[in-house]
Coordinates of C-alpha atoms in Angstrom, one line a residue:
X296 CA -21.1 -6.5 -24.5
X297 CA -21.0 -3.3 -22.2
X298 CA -18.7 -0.6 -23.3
X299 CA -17.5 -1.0 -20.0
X300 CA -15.7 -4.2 -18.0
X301 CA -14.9 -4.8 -14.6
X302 CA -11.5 -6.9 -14.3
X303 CA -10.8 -8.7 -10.6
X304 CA -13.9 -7.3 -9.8
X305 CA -15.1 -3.6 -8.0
X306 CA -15.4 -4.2 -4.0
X307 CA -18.1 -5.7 -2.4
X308 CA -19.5 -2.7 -1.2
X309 CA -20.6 -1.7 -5.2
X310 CA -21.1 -5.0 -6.5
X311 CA -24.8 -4.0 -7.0
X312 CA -24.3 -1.1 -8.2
X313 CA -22.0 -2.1 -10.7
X314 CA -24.7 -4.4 -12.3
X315 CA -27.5 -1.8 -12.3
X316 CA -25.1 0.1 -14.6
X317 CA -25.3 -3.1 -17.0
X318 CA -21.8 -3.4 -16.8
X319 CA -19.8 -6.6 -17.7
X320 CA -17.4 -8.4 -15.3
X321 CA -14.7 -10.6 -15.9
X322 CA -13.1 -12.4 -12.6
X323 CA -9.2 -12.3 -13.8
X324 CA -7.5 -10.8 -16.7
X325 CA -7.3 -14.3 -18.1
X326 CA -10.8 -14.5 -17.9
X327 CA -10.9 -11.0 -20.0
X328 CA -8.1 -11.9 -22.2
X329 CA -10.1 -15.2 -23.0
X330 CA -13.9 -13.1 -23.9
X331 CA -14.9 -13.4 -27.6
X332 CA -12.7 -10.8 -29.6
X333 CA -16.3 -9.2 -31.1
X334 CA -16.9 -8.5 -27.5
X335 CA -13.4 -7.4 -26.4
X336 CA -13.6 -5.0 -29.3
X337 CA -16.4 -3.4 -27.4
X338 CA -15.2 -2.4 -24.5
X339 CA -14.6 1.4 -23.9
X340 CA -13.4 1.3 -20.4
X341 CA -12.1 -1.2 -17.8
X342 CA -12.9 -0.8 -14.2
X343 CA -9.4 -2.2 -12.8
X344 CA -9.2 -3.8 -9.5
X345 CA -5.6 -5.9 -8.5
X346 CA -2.1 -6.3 -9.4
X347 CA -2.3 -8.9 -11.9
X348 CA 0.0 -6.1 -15.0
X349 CA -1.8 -4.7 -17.2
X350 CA 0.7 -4.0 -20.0
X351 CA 0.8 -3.2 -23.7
X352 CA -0.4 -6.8 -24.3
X353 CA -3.3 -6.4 -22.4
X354 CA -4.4 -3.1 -24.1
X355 CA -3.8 -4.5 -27.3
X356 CA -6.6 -7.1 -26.2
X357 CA -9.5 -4.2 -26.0
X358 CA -9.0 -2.3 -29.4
X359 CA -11.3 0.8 -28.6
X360 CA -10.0 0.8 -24.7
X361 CA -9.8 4.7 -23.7
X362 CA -10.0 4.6 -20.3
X363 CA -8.6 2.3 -17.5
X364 CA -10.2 3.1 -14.1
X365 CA -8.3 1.6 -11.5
X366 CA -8.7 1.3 -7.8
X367 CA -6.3 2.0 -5.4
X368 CA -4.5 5.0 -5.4
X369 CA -1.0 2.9 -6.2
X370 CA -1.2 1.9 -10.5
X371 CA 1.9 -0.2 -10.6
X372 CA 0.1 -2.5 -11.8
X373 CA -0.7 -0.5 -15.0
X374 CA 1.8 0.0 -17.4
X375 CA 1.1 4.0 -18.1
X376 CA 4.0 4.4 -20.8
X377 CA 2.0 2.2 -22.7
X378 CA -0.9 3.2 -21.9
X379 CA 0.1 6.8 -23.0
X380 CA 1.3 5.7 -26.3
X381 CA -2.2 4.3 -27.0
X382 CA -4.2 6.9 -26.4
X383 CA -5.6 5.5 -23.2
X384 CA -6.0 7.8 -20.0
X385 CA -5.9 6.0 -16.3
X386 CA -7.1 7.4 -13.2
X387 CA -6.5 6.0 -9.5
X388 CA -8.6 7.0 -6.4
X389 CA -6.2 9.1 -4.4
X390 CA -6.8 10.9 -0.6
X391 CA -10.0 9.0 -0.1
X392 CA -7.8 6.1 1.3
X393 CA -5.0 8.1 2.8
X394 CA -6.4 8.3 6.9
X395 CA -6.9 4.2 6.7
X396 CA -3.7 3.5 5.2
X397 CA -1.6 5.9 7.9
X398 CA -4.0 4.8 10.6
X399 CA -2.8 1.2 9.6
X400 CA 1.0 1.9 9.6
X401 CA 0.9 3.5 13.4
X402 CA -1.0 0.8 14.1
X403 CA 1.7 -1.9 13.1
X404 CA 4.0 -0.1 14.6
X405 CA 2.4 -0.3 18.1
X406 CA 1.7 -3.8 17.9
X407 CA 5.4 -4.1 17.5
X408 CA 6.6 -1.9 20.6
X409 CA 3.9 -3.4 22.6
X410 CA 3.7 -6.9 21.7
X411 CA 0.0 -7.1 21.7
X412 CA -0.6 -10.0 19.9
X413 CA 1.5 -12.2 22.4
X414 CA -0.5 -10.1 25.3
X415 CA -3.6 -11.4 24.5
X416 CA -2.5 -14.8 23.6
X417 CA -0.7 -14.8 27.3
X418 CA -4.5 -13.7 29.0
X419 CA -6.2 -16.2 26.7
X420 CA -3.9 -19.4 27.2
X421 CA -4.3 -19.0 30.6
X422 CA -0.3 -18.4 30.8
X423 CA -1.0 -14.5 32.9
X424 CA -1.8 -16.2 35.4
X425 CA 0.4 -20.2 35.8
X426 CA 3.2 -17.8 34.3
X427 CA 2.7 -14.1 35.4
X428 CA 3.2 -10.8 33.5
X429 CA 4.1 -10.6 30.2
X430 CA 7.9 -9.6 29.5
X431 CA 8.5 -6.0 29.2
X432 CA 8.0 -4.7 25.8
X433 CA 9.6 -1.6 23.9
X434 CA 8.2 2.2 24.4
X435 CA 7.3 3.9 21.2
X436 CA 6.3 7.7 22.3
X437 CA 9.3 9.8 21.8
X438 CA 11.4 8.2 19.9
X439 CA 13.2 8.7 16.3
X440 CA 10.8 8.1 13.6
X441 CA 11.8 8.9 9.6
X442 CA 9.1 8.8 6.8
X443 CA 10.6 7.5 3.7
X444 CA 8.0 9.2 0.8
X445 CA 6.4 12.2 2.2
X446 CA 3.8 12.3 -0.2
X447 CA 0.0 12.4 1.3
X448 CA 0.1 9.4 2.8
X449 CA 3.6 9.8 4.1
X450 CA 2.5 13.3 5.8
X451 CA -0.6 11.5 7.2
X452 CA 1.5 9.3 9.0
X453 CA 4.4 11.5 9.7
X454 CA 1.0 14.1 11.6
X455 CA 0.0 11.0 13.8
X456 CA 3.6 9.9 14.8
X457 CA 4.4 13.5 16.0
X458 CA 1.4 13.3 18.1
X459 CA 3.3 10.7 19.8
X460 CA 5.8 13.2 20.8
X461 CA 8.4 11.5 18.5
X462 CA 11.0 13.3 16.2
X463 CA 10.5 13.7 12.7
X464 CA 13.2 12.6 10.1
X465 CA 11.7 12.1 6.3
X466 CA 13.4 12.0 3.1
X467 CA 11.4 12.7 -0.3
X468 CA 12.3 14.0 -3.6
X469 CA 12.5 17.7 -2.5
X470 CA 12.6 19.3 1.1
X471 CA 8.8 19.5 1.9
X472 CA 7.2 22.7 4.3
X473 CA 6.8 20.7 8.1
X474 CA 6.9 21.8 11.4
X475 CA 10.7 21.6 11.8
X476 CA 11.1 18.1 10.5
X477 CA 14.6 17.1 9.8
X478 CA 15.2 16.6 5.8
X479 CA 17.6 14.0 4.8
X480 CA 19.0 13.8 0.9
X481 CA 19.0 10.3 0.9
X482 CA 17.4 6.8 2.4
X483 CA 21.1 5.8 4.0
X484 CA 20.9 8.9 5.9
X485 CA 17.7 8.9 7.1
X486 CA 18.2 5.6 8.2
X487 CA 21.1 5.9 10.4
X488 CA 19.3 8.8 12.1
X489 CA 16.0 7.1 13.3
X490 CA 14.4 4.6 15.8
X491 CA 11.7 3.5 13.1
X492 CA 11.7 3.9 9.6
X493 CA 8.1 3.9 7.7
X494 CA 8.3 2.7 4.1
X495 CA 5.3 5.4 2.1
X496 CA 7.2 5.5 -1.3
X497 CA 4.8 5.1 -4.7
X498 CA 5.1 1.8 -6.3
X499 CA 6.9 1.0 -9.8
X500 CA 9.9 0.8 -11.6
X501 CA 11.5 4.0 -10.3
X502 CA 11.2 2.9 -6.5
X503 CA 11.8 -0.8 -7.4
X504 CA 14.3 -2.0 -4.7
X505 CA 14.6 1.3 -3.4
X506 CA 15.2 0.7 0.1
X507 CA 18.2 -1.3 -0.4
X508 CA 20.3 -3.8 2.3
X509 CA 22.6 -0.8 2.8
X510 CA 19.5 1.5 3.9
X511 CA 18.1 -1.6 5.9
X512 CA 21.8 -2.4 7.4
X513 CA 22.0 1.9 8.3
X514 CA 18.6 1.1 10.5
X515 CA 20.6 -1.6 12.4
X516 CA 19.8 -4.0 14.9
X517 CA 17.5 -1.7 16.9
X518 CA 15.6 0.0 14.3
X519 CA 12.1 -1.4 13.3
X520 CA 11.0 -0.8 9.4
X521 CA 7.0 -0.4 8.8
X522 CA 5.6 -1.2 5.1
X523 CA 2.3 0.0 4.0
X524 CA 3.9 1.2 0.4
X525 CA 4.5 -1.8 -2.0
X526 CA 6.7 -4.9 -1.6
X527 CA 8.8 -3.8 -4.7
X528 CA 10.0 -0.8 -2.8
X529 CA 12.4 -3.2 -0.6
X530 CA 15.1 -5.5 -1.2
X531 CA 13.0 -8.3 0.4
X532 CA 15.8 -11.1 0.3
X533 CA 17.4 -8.6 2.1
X534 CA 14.9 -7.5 4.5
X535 CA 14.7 -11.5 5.7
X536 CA 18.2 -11.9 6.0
X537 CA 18.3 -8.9 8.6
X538 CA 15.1 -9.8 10.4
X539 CA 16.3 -13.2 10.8
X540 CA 20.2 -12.0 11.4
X541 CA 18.9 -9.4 14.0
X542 CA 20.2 -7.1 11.5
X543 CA 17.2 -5.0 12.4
X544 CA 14.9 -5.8 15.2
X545 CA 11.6 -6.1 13.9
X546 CA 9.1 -5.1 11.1
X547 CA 5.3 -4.5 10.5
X548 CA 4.3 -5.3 7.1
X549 CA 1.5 -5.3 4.8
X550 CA 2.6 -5.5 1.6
X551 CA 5.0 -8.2 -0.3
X552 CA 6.2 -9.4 -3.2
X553 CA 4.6 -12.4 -5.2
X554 CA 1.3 -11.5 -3.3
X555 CA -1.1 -13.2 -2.0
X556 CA 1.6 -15.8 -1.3
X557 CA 4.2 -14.4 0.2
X558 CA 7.9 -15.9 0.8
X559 CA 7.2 -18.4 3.8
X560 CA 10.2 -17.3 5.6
X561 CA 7.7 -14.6 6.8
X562 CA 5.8 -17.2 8.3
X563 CA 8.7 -18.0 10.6
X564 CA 9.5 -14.6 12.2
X565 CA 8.6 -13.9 15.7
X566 CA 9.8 -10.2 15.4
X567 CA 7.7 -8.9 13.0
X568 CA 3.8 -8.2 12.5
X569 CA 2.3 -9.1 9.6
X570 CA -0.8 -7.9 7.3
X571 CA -2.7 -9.4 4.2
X572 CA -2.3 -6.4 2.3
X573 CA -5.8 -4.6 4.1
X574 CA -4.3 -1.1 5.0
X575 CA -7.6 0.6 3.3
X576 CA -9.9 -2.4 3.9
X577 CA -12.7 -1.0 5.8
X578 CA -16.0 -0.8 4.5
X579 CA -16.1 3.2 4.7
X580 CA -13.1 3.6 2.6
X581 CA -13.7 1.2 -0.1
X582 CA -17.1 2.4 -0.5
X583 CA -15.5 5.8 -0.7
X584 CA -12.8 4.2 -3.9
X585 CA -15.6 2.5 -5.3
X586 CA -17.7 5.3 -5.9
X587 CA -14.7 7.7 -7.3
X588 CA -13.5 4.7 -9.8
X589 CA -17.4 4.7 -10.9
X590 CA -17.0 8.6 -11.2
X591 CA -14.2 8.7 -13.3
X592 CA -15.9 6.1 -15.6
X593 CA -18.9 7.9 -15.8
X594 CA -17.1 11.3 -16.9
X595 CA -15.4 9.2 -19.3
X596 CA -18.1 7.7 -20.7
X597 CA -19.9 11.2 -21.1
X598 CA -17.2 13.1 -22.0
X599 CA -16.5 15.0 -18.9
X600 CA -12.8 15.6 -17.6
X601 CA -12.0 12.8 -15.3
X602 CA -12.0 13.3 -11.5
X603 CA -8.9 11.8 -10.5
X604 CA -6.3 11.4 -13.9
X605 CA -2.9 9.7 -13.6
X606 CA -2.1 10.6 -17.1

């Protein structure tokens, strides 16, 4: 058995790569779990891909684990308390994702102000010209626009919606150096105070439901929230009531909870734009993850100090 073990698989991009290394792959955790325990016992380091968790039950599975190399730049998935109390270091693949991700959420958010979607469908069906133009849509330049999370990702996407001439709320843990951007203390208020709200918080337990119905409710029926973070950061039950209510006027989305099947009331909403969870899937990006999960797992493996370390 390799010392190392790809779980849910490294993208497509590195596939070859990964078995010129001679390393092992496992489709599913189950399919890990359920390896022969000699050969779980050999494993050194898992190249993690998913957001199936990886708990203390899991670790417990791969007695001489050290190192879990997922990637992503969110972990959630991983449960690093555990991890820590193991002796087992993690490392994510942060920035190299960031411009996809931020180009993703402005992009959502101008398919929603613009209808684009329905455009096309109109000039395909035929319906531009028995039915003529398409109804009016909604402007997004110059508006209100808050960043909830102004981490890297958050300030990527916060750089391309001023360049839309808009005014920039955010709210973070601490007041962060911008360009005049207005700081709020909490979600509620930056809520009330903005057109759009963008959801760029970290995923896990201390953001779990974070953007709760009162924050969505403070938005109100002519705000639009965007989601590129995870779906654990927001009440969704909530969320659908309010997109259904006209609570709040619309929502781009690419992330859920119970992925990849998400609640079907989604299905059902016309005011909203929808995404499989791709917001880095392009093939530059993932080649660029793939290759700095392989790097942390060859320092690892050779004793160097990892490249990207979440613990």
């Amino acid at each position: 058995m390799s010392k190392v073990l790809t779980i849910n698989g490294i993208e497509q991009m590195s596939r070859d790569a990964v078995a010129e290394l001679g390393w092992a792959q496992a489709g599913s955790m189950p399919e890990a779990l359920a390896l022969p325990e000699a050969e779980r016992a050999g494993v050194t380091a898992v190249a993690y891909y998913g957001h199936t968790p990886f708990g203390g039950t899991e670790m417990d599975a791969f007695p001489n684990l050290g190192l879990i190399a997922n990637f992503g730049v969110g972990y959630d998935a991983i449960d690093v308390t555990a991890a820590d109390a193991r002796g087992i270091k993690v490392t994510n693949t942060p920035d190299v994702l960031n411009d996809d991700v931020a180009d993703l959420a402005v992009a959502m958010l101008l398919d929603y102000c613009r209808d684009m979607r329905g455009a096309e469908a109109r000039l395909r069906s035929g319906a531009w010209g028995r039915e003529g133009a398409h109804p009016l849509q909604r402007k997004m330049s110059g508006q209100r626009a808050g960043i909830l999370g102004m981490g890297r990702i958050g300030r990527e996407i916060a750089d391309r919606l001023a360049a839309f001439k808009m005014e920039m709320h955010y709210h973070s843990r601490s007041e962060k150096e911008t360009p005049g951007w207005t700081f709020h203390a909490d979600p509620v208020s930056l809520a009330k105070s903005v057109d759009y709200l963008v959801v760029a918080l970290v995923g896990g337990p201390e953001t779990a439901g974070y953007v709760t119905r009162e924050v969505l409710e403070a938005l109100g029926p002519k705000g639009v929230l965007i989601n590129i973070s995870r779906g654990t950061t927001i009440d969704e039950g909530a969320m659908l009531d309010l997109l259904e209510s006209g609570g709040i006027e619309g929502a781009g989305l690419d992330v859920f909870l119970n992925e990849p099947n998400p609640d079907p009331r989604f299905a059902k909403l016309e005011n909203a734009v929808l995404q499989p969870h791709q917001a880095s899937a392009t093939r530059e990006t993932r080649t660029e993850m793939g290759k700095l999960q392989r790097s942390n797992i060859l320092a690892f493996l050779e004793g160097r100090d990892l490249v990207t370390p979440v613990n």
